[in-house]
Structure formats: C-alpha cells, structure tokens
Amino acid sequence: MANEEILGVTVLNSWKLAISRFGKTLSELSDEQLQQQVAPGRNRVFYLLGHLTATHDRMFPLLGIGERLHPELDDAYITNADKLIADPLSAAELRRAWAEVNDKLTRAFEGFTLEDWLQKHTAVSDEDFAKDPGRNRLAVVLSRTNHASYHLGQAALAK
Amino acid sequence: MANEEILGVTVLNSWKLAISRFGKTLSELSDEQLQQQVAPGRNRVFYLLGHLTATHDRMFPLLGIGERLHPELDDAYITNADKLIADPLSAAELRRAWAEVNDKLTRAFEGFTLEDWLQKHTAVSDEDFAKDPGRNRLAVVLSRTNHASYHLGQAALAK
C-alpha cells in the first residue's frame, strides 16, 4: 500500500471510530434518556445529537461535496442554546438524520485521494489558503472528529 | 509547501489545538475546582488530568521516541478508578507534569516526516503491521487527540 493510501485509511479510521462510538452510546440510550441533561443544568443529549448532526451536515457545503440534507436543524441546535427552540424532529427522525448525514459523508471521504484531503475548504479565500495551506479539508474533518469526541464524553455521562 | 509537509502541519495543528484547549480549561480552574466531579458521582477533573497525563506519557515507549517521564501516575489514574488510590502528586506538580509531557511529545512530533508518522507503533508485531499498516504512529496520535477531546468535554462541565 502506498503512503498516501495508508494515510487516507488512517484518517478515515479515526473519523469512523468517533462516529461509531457516538452511535453506540446513542443505541444504549432510550428516547426518554435522550431528554436527560448530561449534568445538572447542562445540555440534553438530544440537543448534543441535534448539534452534531447539524454541524456534520454543514460539512457538505464547507467541503464542497454536496448540498445539505438537514438545514432545518440549525435554528434549534446551532444558532440557539438548548431548549430555546422546540425540537424540529422526533427522536426517531433525529437518530435517522444522524446516520444519514454521517453515512453520506463517510462515503465521500472514502473516495478522497491525498490531493482531495489537502484541497482548501470553502470558508477560506484563495489568498488566505495560499498563506496557510493547513486550512484544508483534512483540518476540517480532524476538527469535527474531535468535536464529536468532546460531546461524546458528555453524552456518555447520561448512561 | 509539499503535500507531505502540509499533511504533517495539519495533523500537528489538531494535536496542538486539543492540548491547548485542555490547558486553557485547566487554567480557568483553581486547585480546589480540580477536586470537583464533572457530574454527580463521576470522575474528578483532577483524576481526568492525571489520566490524560499518564496516557500521554505512555506514548513515549508506544511510539518508540523515549523513556517515560511519569510512570508513578499509572497506579492512581490508569489501573484504578478515581479515589481508590491517593493522588501521588499535588495539583501544582500534576499541572507541571501535564505541560512537561505534552511539550516533549509535541517537540518530537514536530520532527516527524510522513515516513515517521506511518511507522508502526511498538504494541503491534511486524506480522500484524504487514497485514494492517493503519496501525501506525499517526493512528495512535489521532486516537489520543480524540481521547483528550472526550475528557475535555467532561472537564468543561466543572467550569
């Protein structure tokens, strides 16, 4: 296997592991448990699930790999704090949206070459990217992977 | 900048960001606050700090880049659950150990070429590595970065 290919596999494994771990925790929580706060006065797991689904959905335009699937989630889970806006989807619908968004992202990442990973994301200008080529798609995906791990640490407290 | 170099910078940025974020949260917590549990009946932040320092310290032999600096932490923070073993270091000493271990790791990672990142770690046999070259140093560091983010999500609840 060439170095570039090994690299792609290693990065993809890290993303897949974070997603599957969050999915495992979700599968261990009932719809009622999703309404629990992760600690007194903190976000509900349901909010964290909506927040991660929306954040990952925003990667389609951010990475230039397609249209969003669930823009209806932003108001409740990105723009506003927990419980300010009614949940737009049921627990079953939100669980489905989570899987749908991540499956589609994963399929796109599986097709990435090293060149694809190192392309600029769409939120950086050509000029800024020329100065800092670290602002690439790989940086976005590593950041989102860590962001999912951050909230997984919190969601795990509800088990 | 060559692709290999961009790649190293991107991975290193992700590691540095996770470490600096944990450091920022630490700096916002007093020594007394480190004794708080992140949620009722859960780990103290102090334990999480010991756990991450020990886990990162174990990367020196795991990546084959040197001797451990703080093997005295394992009993209290790796082998046993929180509060079963007396804390071996004071808060000031543990904060210092955290910085010392991560600074030394970061300096080592800064010298890594793509070849260095893709070398096998020491917990995998030559035979298994030949079958799965994804079991490399990069995989370890991505995993530890996500592990730090996981516990940062919890430590942030104590603020």
Tab-separated table of C-alpha atoms in Angstrom:
chain	number	residue	atom	x	y	z
A	1	MET	CA	0.000	0.000	0.000
A	2	ALA	CA	1.390	3.427	-0.906
A	3	ASN	CA	1.976	6.001	1.841
A	4	GLU	CA	-0.814	8.204	0.516
A	5	GLU	CA	-3.277	5.353	0.695
A	6	ILE	CA	-2.200	4.354	4.220
A	7	LEU	CA	-2.652	7.926	5.267
A	8	GLY	CA	-6.190	8.101	3.897
A	9	VAL	CA	-7.107	4.862	5.655
A	10	THR	CA	-5.663	6.091	8.967
A	11	VAL	CA	-7.560	9.381	8.889
A	12	LEU	CA	-10.774	7.673	7.784
A	13	ASN	CA	-10.463	5.116	10.599
A	14	SER	CA	-10.254	7.909	13.151
A	15	TRP	CA	-13.413	9.574	11.775
A	16	LYS	CA	-15.302	6.262	11.563
A	17	LEU	CA	-14.332	5.345	15.111
A	18	ALA	CA	-15.634	8.612	16.556
A	19	ILE	CA	-18.912	8.242	14.641
A	20	SER	CA	-19.400	4.599	15.587
A	21	ARG	CA	-18.660	5.325	19.250
A	22	PHE	CA	-21.246	8.075	19.332
A	23	GLY	CA	-23.666	5.720	17.567
A	24	LYS	CA	-23.014	3.025	20.168
A	25	THR	CA	-23.751	5.419	23.030
A	26	LEU	CA	-26.948	6.526	21.226
A	27	SER	CA	-28.035	2.908	20.833
A	28	GLU	CA	-27.635	2.428	24.591
A	29	LEU	CA	-29.922	5.360	25.396
A	30	SER	CA	-33.722	5.196	25.117
A	31	ASP	CA	-35.650	8.087	23.571
A	32	GLU	CA	-36.532	9.135	27.138
A	33	GLN	CA	-32.864	9.065	28.178
A	34	LEU	CA	-32.007	11.363	25.259
A	35	GLN	CA	-34.019	14.005	27.125
A	36	GLN	CA	-31.647	13.798	30.112
A	37	GLN	CA	-29.171	16.573	30.773
A	38	VAL	CA	-25.546	15.390	30.750
A	39	ALA	CA	-25.026	17.185	34.089
A	40	PRO	CA	-27.350	19.380	36.180
A	41	GLY	CA	-28.304	22.489	34.182
A	42	ARG	CA	-26.321	21.383	31.096
A	43	ASN	CA	-27.374	20.343	27.566
A	44	ARG	CA	-29.682	17.415	26.939
A	45	VAL	CA	-28.185	14.504	24.974
A	46	PHE	CA	-30.945	15.213	22.429
A	47	TYR	CA	-29.500	18.701	21.937
A	48	LEU	CA	-25.975	17.325	21.520
A	49	LEU	CA	-27.257	14.863	18.920
A	50	GLY	CA	-29.016	17.661	17.021
A	51	HIS	CA	-25.919	19.866	17.351
A	52	LEU	CA	-23.564	17.216	15.967
A	53	THR	CA	-25.961	16.251	13.161
A	54	ALA	CA	-26.311	19.897	12.086
A	55	THR	CA	-22.569	20.550	12.383
A	56	HIS	CA	-21.749	17.496	10.288
A	57	ASP	CA	-24.461	18.357	7.748
A	58	ARG	CA	-22.762	21.730	7.287
A	59	MET	CA	-19.646	19.908	6.108
A	60	PHE	CA	-21.271	19.181	2.716
A	61	PRO	CA	-21.057	22.813	1.545
A	62	LEU	CA	-17.972	23.545	3.690
A	63	LEU	CA	-16.004	20.783	1.951
A	64	GLY	CA	-17.660	21.412	-1.410
A	65	ILE	CA	-19.046	17.877	-1.650
A	66	GLY	CA	-22.782	18.436	-1.986
A	67	GLU	CA	-25.949	20.010	-0.687
A	68	ARG	CA	-27.087	19.879	2.925
A	69	LEU	CA	-29.608	17.226	3.935
A	70	HIS	CA	-30.970	18.843	7.135
A	71	PRO	CA	-30.713	22.642	7.202
A	72	GLU	CA	-33.843	22.673	9.395
A	73	LEU	CA	-31.677	21.720	12.392
A	74	ASP	CA	-29.594	24.913	12.607
A	75	ASP	CA	-32.095	27.112	14.373
A	76	ALA	CA	-32.620	24.695	17.266
A	77	TYR	CA	-29.080	23.292	17.585
A	78	ILE	CA	-26.534	25.762	16.163
A	79	THR	CA	-27.938	29.269	16.444
A	80	ASN	CA	-29.653	28.813	19.802
A	81	ALA	CA	-28.856	27.204	23.138
A	82	ASP	CA	-30.706	24.136	24.370
A	83	LYS	CA	-34.475	24.384	24.951
A	84	LEU	CA	-34.962	27.834	23.416
A	85	ILE	CA	-36.464	26.372	20.227
A	86	ALA	CA	-38.802	23.346	20.030
A	87	ASP	CA	-37.101	20.230	18.646
A	88	PRO	CA	-37.950	20.131	14.904
A	89	LEU	CA	-37.617	16.329	14.651
A	90	SER	CA	-38.751	13.403	16.789
A	91	ALA	CA	-36.111	11.205	18.439
A	92	ALA	CA	-36.570	8.535	15.760
A	93	GLU	CA	-36.249	11.117	12.969
A	94	LEU	CA	-33.169	12.707	14.541
A	95	ARG	CA	-31.470	9.332	15.019
A	96	ARG	CA	-32.164	8.632	11.332
A	97	ALA	CA	-30.824	12.048	10.256
A	98	TRP	CA	-27.617	11.445	12.257
A	99	ALA	CA	-26.990	8.140	10.474
A	100	GLU	CA	-27.951	9.508	7.058
A	101	VAL	CA	-25.621	12.526	7.256
A	102	ASN	CA	-22.633	10.561	8.538
A	103	ASP	CA	-23.082	7.690	6.093
A	104	LYS	CA	-23.102	10.108	3.184
A	105	LEU	CA	-20.045	11.986	4.491
A	106	THR	CA	-18.150	8.746	5.064
A	107	ARG	CA	-18.838	7.579	1.509
A	108	ALA	CA	-17.462	10.883	0.201
A	109	PHE	CA	-14.333	10.646	2.392
A	110	GLU	CA	-13.733	7.079	1.216
A	111	GLY	CA	-13.241	8.446	-2.292
A	112	PHE	CA	-10.742	11.151	-1.269
A	113	THR	CA	-7.156	11.000	-2.512
A	114	LEU	CA	-4.400	12.855	-0.615
A	115	GLU	CA	-4.883	15.726	-3.083
A	116	ASP	CA	-8.586	15.804	-2.226
A	117	TRP	CA	-7.894	15.890	1.520
A	118	LEU	CA	-5.463	18.786	1.127
A	119	GLN	CA	-7.781	20.951	-1.006
A	120	LYS	CA	-8.958	24.151	0.603
A	121	HIS	CA	-12.337	24.244	2.295
A	122	THR	CA	-14.894	26.764	1.031
A	123	ALA	CA	-14.763	29.091	4.061
A	124	VAL	CA	-11.198	30.208	3.301
A	125	SER	CA	-10.251	32.581	0.475
A	126	ASP	CA	-7.709	31.652	-2.204
A	127	GLU	CA	-5.419	34.317	-0.800
A	128	ASP	CA	-5.584	33.082	2.783
A	129	PHE	CA	-5.206	29.474	1.666
A	130	ALA	CA	-2.040	30.388	-0.238
A	131	LYS	CA	-0.631	31.794	3.019
A	132	ASP	CA	-1.800	28.850	5.136
A	133	PRO	CA	-2.332	25.563	3.254
A	134	GLY	CA	-3.165	23.968	6.619
A	135	ARG	CA	-6.724	25.320	6.174
A	136	ASN	CA	-7.736	22.292	4.146
A	137	ARG	CA	-10.471	19.648	4.208
A	138	LEU	CA	-8.394	17.336	6.375
A	139	ALA	CA	-8.162	20.060	9.050
A	140	VAL	CA	-11.976	20.403	8.978
A	141	VAL	CA	-12.564	16.662	9.326
A	142	LEU	CA	-9.983	16.291	12.136
A	143	SER	CA	-11.646	19.221	13.895
A	144	ARG	CA	-15.149	17.724	13.539
A	145	THR	CA	-13.880	14.339	14.705
A	146	ASN	CA	-12.522	15.916	17.881
A	147	HIS	CA	-15.700	17.956	18.307
A	148	ALA	CA	-17.748	14.728	18.161
A	149	SER	CA	-15.406	13.138	20.739
A	150	TYR	CA	-15.818	16.186	23.002
A	151	HIS	CA	-19.598	15.829	23.054
A	152	LEU	CA	-19.413	12.043	23.249
A	153	GLY	CA	-17.537	12.450	26.551
A	154	GLN	CA	-20.526	14.442	27.781
A	155	ALA	CA	-23.239	12.182	26.317
A	156	ALA	CA	-21.578	9.173	27.971
A	157	LEU	CA	-22.365	10.733	31.360
A	158	ALA	CA	-26.102	10.187	30.699
A	159	LYS	CA	-25.710	6.391	30.530
B	1	MET	CA	4.994	23.534	0.648
B	2	ALA	CA	4.998	19.873	-0.380
B	3	ASN	CA	1.917	17.744	0.325
B	4	GLU	CA	3.783	15.696	2.892
B	5	GLU	CA	4.756	18.798	4.804
B	6	ILE	CA	1.212	20.243	4.676
B	7	LEU	CA	-0.060	16.981	5.993
B	8	GLY	CA	2.335	16.985	8.956
B	9	VAL	CA	1.370	20.566	9.802
B	10	THR	CA	-2.354	19.725	9.633
B	11	VAL	CA	-2.069	16.731	11.950
B	12	LEU	CA	0.201	18.599	14.348
B	13	ASN	CA	-2.232	21.533	14.482
B	14	SER	CA	-5.041	19.189	15.503
B	15	TRP	CA	-2.932	17.722	18.342
B	16	LYS	CA	-1.735	21.149	19.498
B	17	LEU	CA	-5.281	22.523	19.491
B	18	ALA	CA	-6.604	19.704	21.686
B	19	ILE	CA	-3.716	20.147	24.140
B	20	SER	CA	-4.017	23.930	24.282
B	21	ARG	CA	-7.789	23.725	24.811
B	22	PHE	CA	-7.366	21.355	27.704
B	23	GLY	CA	-4.654	23.663	29.067
B	24	LYS	CA	-6.994	26.650	28.788
B	25	THR	CA	-9.727	24.858	30.731
B	26	LEU	CA	-7.147	23.874	33.368
B	27	SER	CA	-6.005	27.469	33.691
B	28	GLU	CA	-9.613	28.500	34.365
B	29	LEU	CA	-9.986	26.035	37.242
B	30	SER	CA	-8.491	26.598	40.708
B	31	ASP	CA	-6.771	23.744	42.523
B	32	GLU	CA	-9.966	23.406	44.601
B	33	GLN	CA	-12.107	23.204	41.440
B	34	LEU	CA	-9.899	20.382	40.152
B	35	GLN	CA	-11.328	18.342	43.024
B	36	GLN	CA	-14.882	18.747	41.657
B	37	GLN	CA	-16.607	15.842	39.976
B	38	VAL	CA	-17.601	16.567	36.360
B	39	ALA	CA	-21.122	15.282	37.164
B	40	PRO	CA	-22.596	13.756	40.319
B	41	GLY	CA	-20.789	10.506	41.145
B	42	ARG	CA	-18.387	10.848	38.183
B	43	ASN	CA	-14.610	11.420	37.952
B	44	ARG	CA	-12.928	14.455	39.450
B	45	VAL	CA	-11.214	16.809	36.981
B	46	PHE	CA	-8.026	16.023	38.932
B	47	TYR	CA	-8.441	12.355	38.004
B	48	LEU	CA	-9.011	13.215	34.333
B	49	LEU	CA	-5.859	15.352	34.355
B	50	GLY	CA	-3.859	12.503	35.907
B	51	HIS	CA	-5.412	10.043	33.449
B	52	LEU	CA	-4.545	12.134	30.392
B	53	THR	CA	-1.022	12.907	31.655
B	54	ALA	CA	-0.339	9.203	32.257
B	55	THR	CA	-1.892	8.151	28.929
B	56	HIS	CA	0.186	10.711	27.040
B	57	ASP	CA	3.331	9.788	28.971
B	58	ARG	CA	2.833	6.191	27.794
B	59	MET	CA	3.168	7.413	24.197
B	60	PHE	CA	6.955	7.749	24.610
B	61	PRO	CA	7.563	3.977	24.655
B	62	LEU	CA	4.476	3.248	22.499
B	63	LEU	CA	5.806	5.448	19.680
B	64	GLY	CA	9.421	4.477	20.345
B	65	ILE	CA	10.514	8.066	20.997
B	66	GLY	CA	11.946	7.886	24.502
B	67	GLU	CA	11.542	6.958	28.126
B	68	ARG	CA	8.538	7.812	30.243
B	69	LEU	CA	8.696	10.882	32.478
B	70	HIS	CA	5.932	9.972	34.968
B	71	PRO	CA	5.338	6.233	35.384
B	72	GLU	CA	4.278	6.934	39.004
B	73	LEU	CA	0.865	8.101	37.698
B	74	ASP	CA	-0.368	4.765	36.318
B	75	ASP	CA	-1.495	3.195	39.560
B	76	ALA	CA	-3.769	6.091	40.519
B	77	TYR	CA	-5.023	7.104	37.057
B	78	ILE	CA	-4.795	4.159	34.646
B	79	THR	CA	-5.023	0.936	36.628
B	80	ASN	CA	-7.585	2.131	39.163
B	81	ALA	CA	-10.786	4.156	39.141
B	82	ASP	CA	-10.993	7.582	40.753
B	83	LYS	CA	-10.344	7.878	44.507
B	84	LEU	CA	-9.154	4.307	45.057
B	85	ILE	CA	-5.511	5.397	45.289
B	86	ALA	CA	-4.215	8.589	46.927
B	87	ASP	CA	-3.100	11.223	44.401
B	88	PRO	CA	0.691	10.800	44.080
B	89	LEU	CA	1.290	14.442	43.074
B	90	SER	CA	-0.020	17.795	44.295
B	91	ALA	CA	-2.158	19.905	41.943
B	92	ALA	CA	0.819	22.133	41.138
B	93	GLU	CA	3.038	19.133	40.424
B	94	LEU	CA	0.387	17.444	38.252
B	95	ARG	CA	-0.198	20.631	36.247
B	96	ARG	CA	3.565	20.792	35.686
B	97	ALA	CA	3.744	17.115	34.671
B	98	TRP	CA	0.907	17.651	32.140
B	99	ALA	CA	2.788	20.525	30.492
B	100	GLU	CA	6.142	18.739	30.601
B	101	VAL	CA	4.862	15.539	28.961
B	102	ASN	CA	2.929	17.311	26.200
B	103	ASP	CA	5.711	19.780	25.440
B	104	LYS	CA	8.180	16.925	24.985
B	105	LEU	CA	5.751	14.947	22.797
B	106	THR	CA	4.991	17.985	20.652
B	107	ARG	CA	8.685	18.632	20.057
B	108	ALA	CA	9.096	15.014	18.923
B	109	PHE	CA	6.052	15.230	16.582
B	110	GLU	CA	7.401	18.459	15.078
B	111	GLY	CA	10.385	16.493	13.803
B	112	PHE	CA	8.292	13.713	12.203
B	113	THR	CA	8.344	13.224	8.432
B	114	LEU	CA	5.459	11.392	6.697
B	115	GLU	CA	7.591	8.237	6.897
B	116	ASP	CA	7.964	8.736	10.654
B	117	TRP	CA	4.192	9.186	11.127
B	118	LEU	CA	3.464	5.994	9.197
B	119	GLN	CA	5.949	3.810	11.096
B	120	LYS	CA	4.438	1.072	13.207
B	121	HIS	CA	3.916	1.658	16.904
B	122	THR	CA	5.616	-0.700	19.347
B	123	ALA	CA	2.451	-2.515	20.512
B	124	VAL	CA	1.907	-4.162	17.117
B	125	SER	CA	4.003	-7.060	15.778
B	126	ASP	CA	5.819	-6.873	12.430
B	127	GLU	CA	3.455	-9.536	11.140
B	128	ASP	CA	0.260	-7.737	12.158
B	129	PHE	CA	1.627	-4.441	10.873
B	130	ALA	CA	2.296	-6.005	7.468
B	131	LYS	CA	-1.385	-7.014	7.355
B	132	ASP	CA	-2.657	-3.656	8.609
B	133	PRO	CA	-0.335	-0.680	8.003
B	134	GLY	CA	-3.042	1.543	9.530
B	135	ARG	CA	-1.656	0.564	12.955
B	136	ASN	CA	0.924	3.324	12.819
B	137	ARG	CA	2.068	6.252	14.970
B	138	LEU	CA	-0.368	8.623	13.285
B	139	ALA	CA	-3.274	6.370	14.315
B	140	VAL	CA	-2.041	6.484	17.926
B	141	VAL	CA	-1.742	10.268	17.980
B	142	LEU	CA	-5.152	10.792	16.320
B	143	SER	CA	-6.629	8.409	18.884
B	144	ARG	CA	-5.007	10.226	21.834
B	145	THR	CA	-6.098	13.585	20.435
B	146	ASN	CA	-9.718	12.402	20.354
B	147	HIS	CA	-9.335	10.859	23.808
B	148	ALA	CA	-8.165	14.230	25.162
B	149	SER	CA	-11.149	15.937	23.476
B	150	TYR	CA	-13.504	13.361	25.029
B	151	HIS	CA	-12.309	14.174	28.547
B	152	LEU	CA	-12.102	17.899	27.810
B	153	GLY	CA	-15.856	17.799	27.096
B	154	GLN	CA	-16.284	16.413	30.599
B	155	ALA	CA	-13.786	18.702	32.349
B	156	ALA	CA	-15.504	21.733	30.793
B	157	LEU	CA	-18.639	20.853	32.791
B	158	ALA	CA	-16.765	21.715	36.016
B	159	LYS	CA	-16.275	25.360	34.989
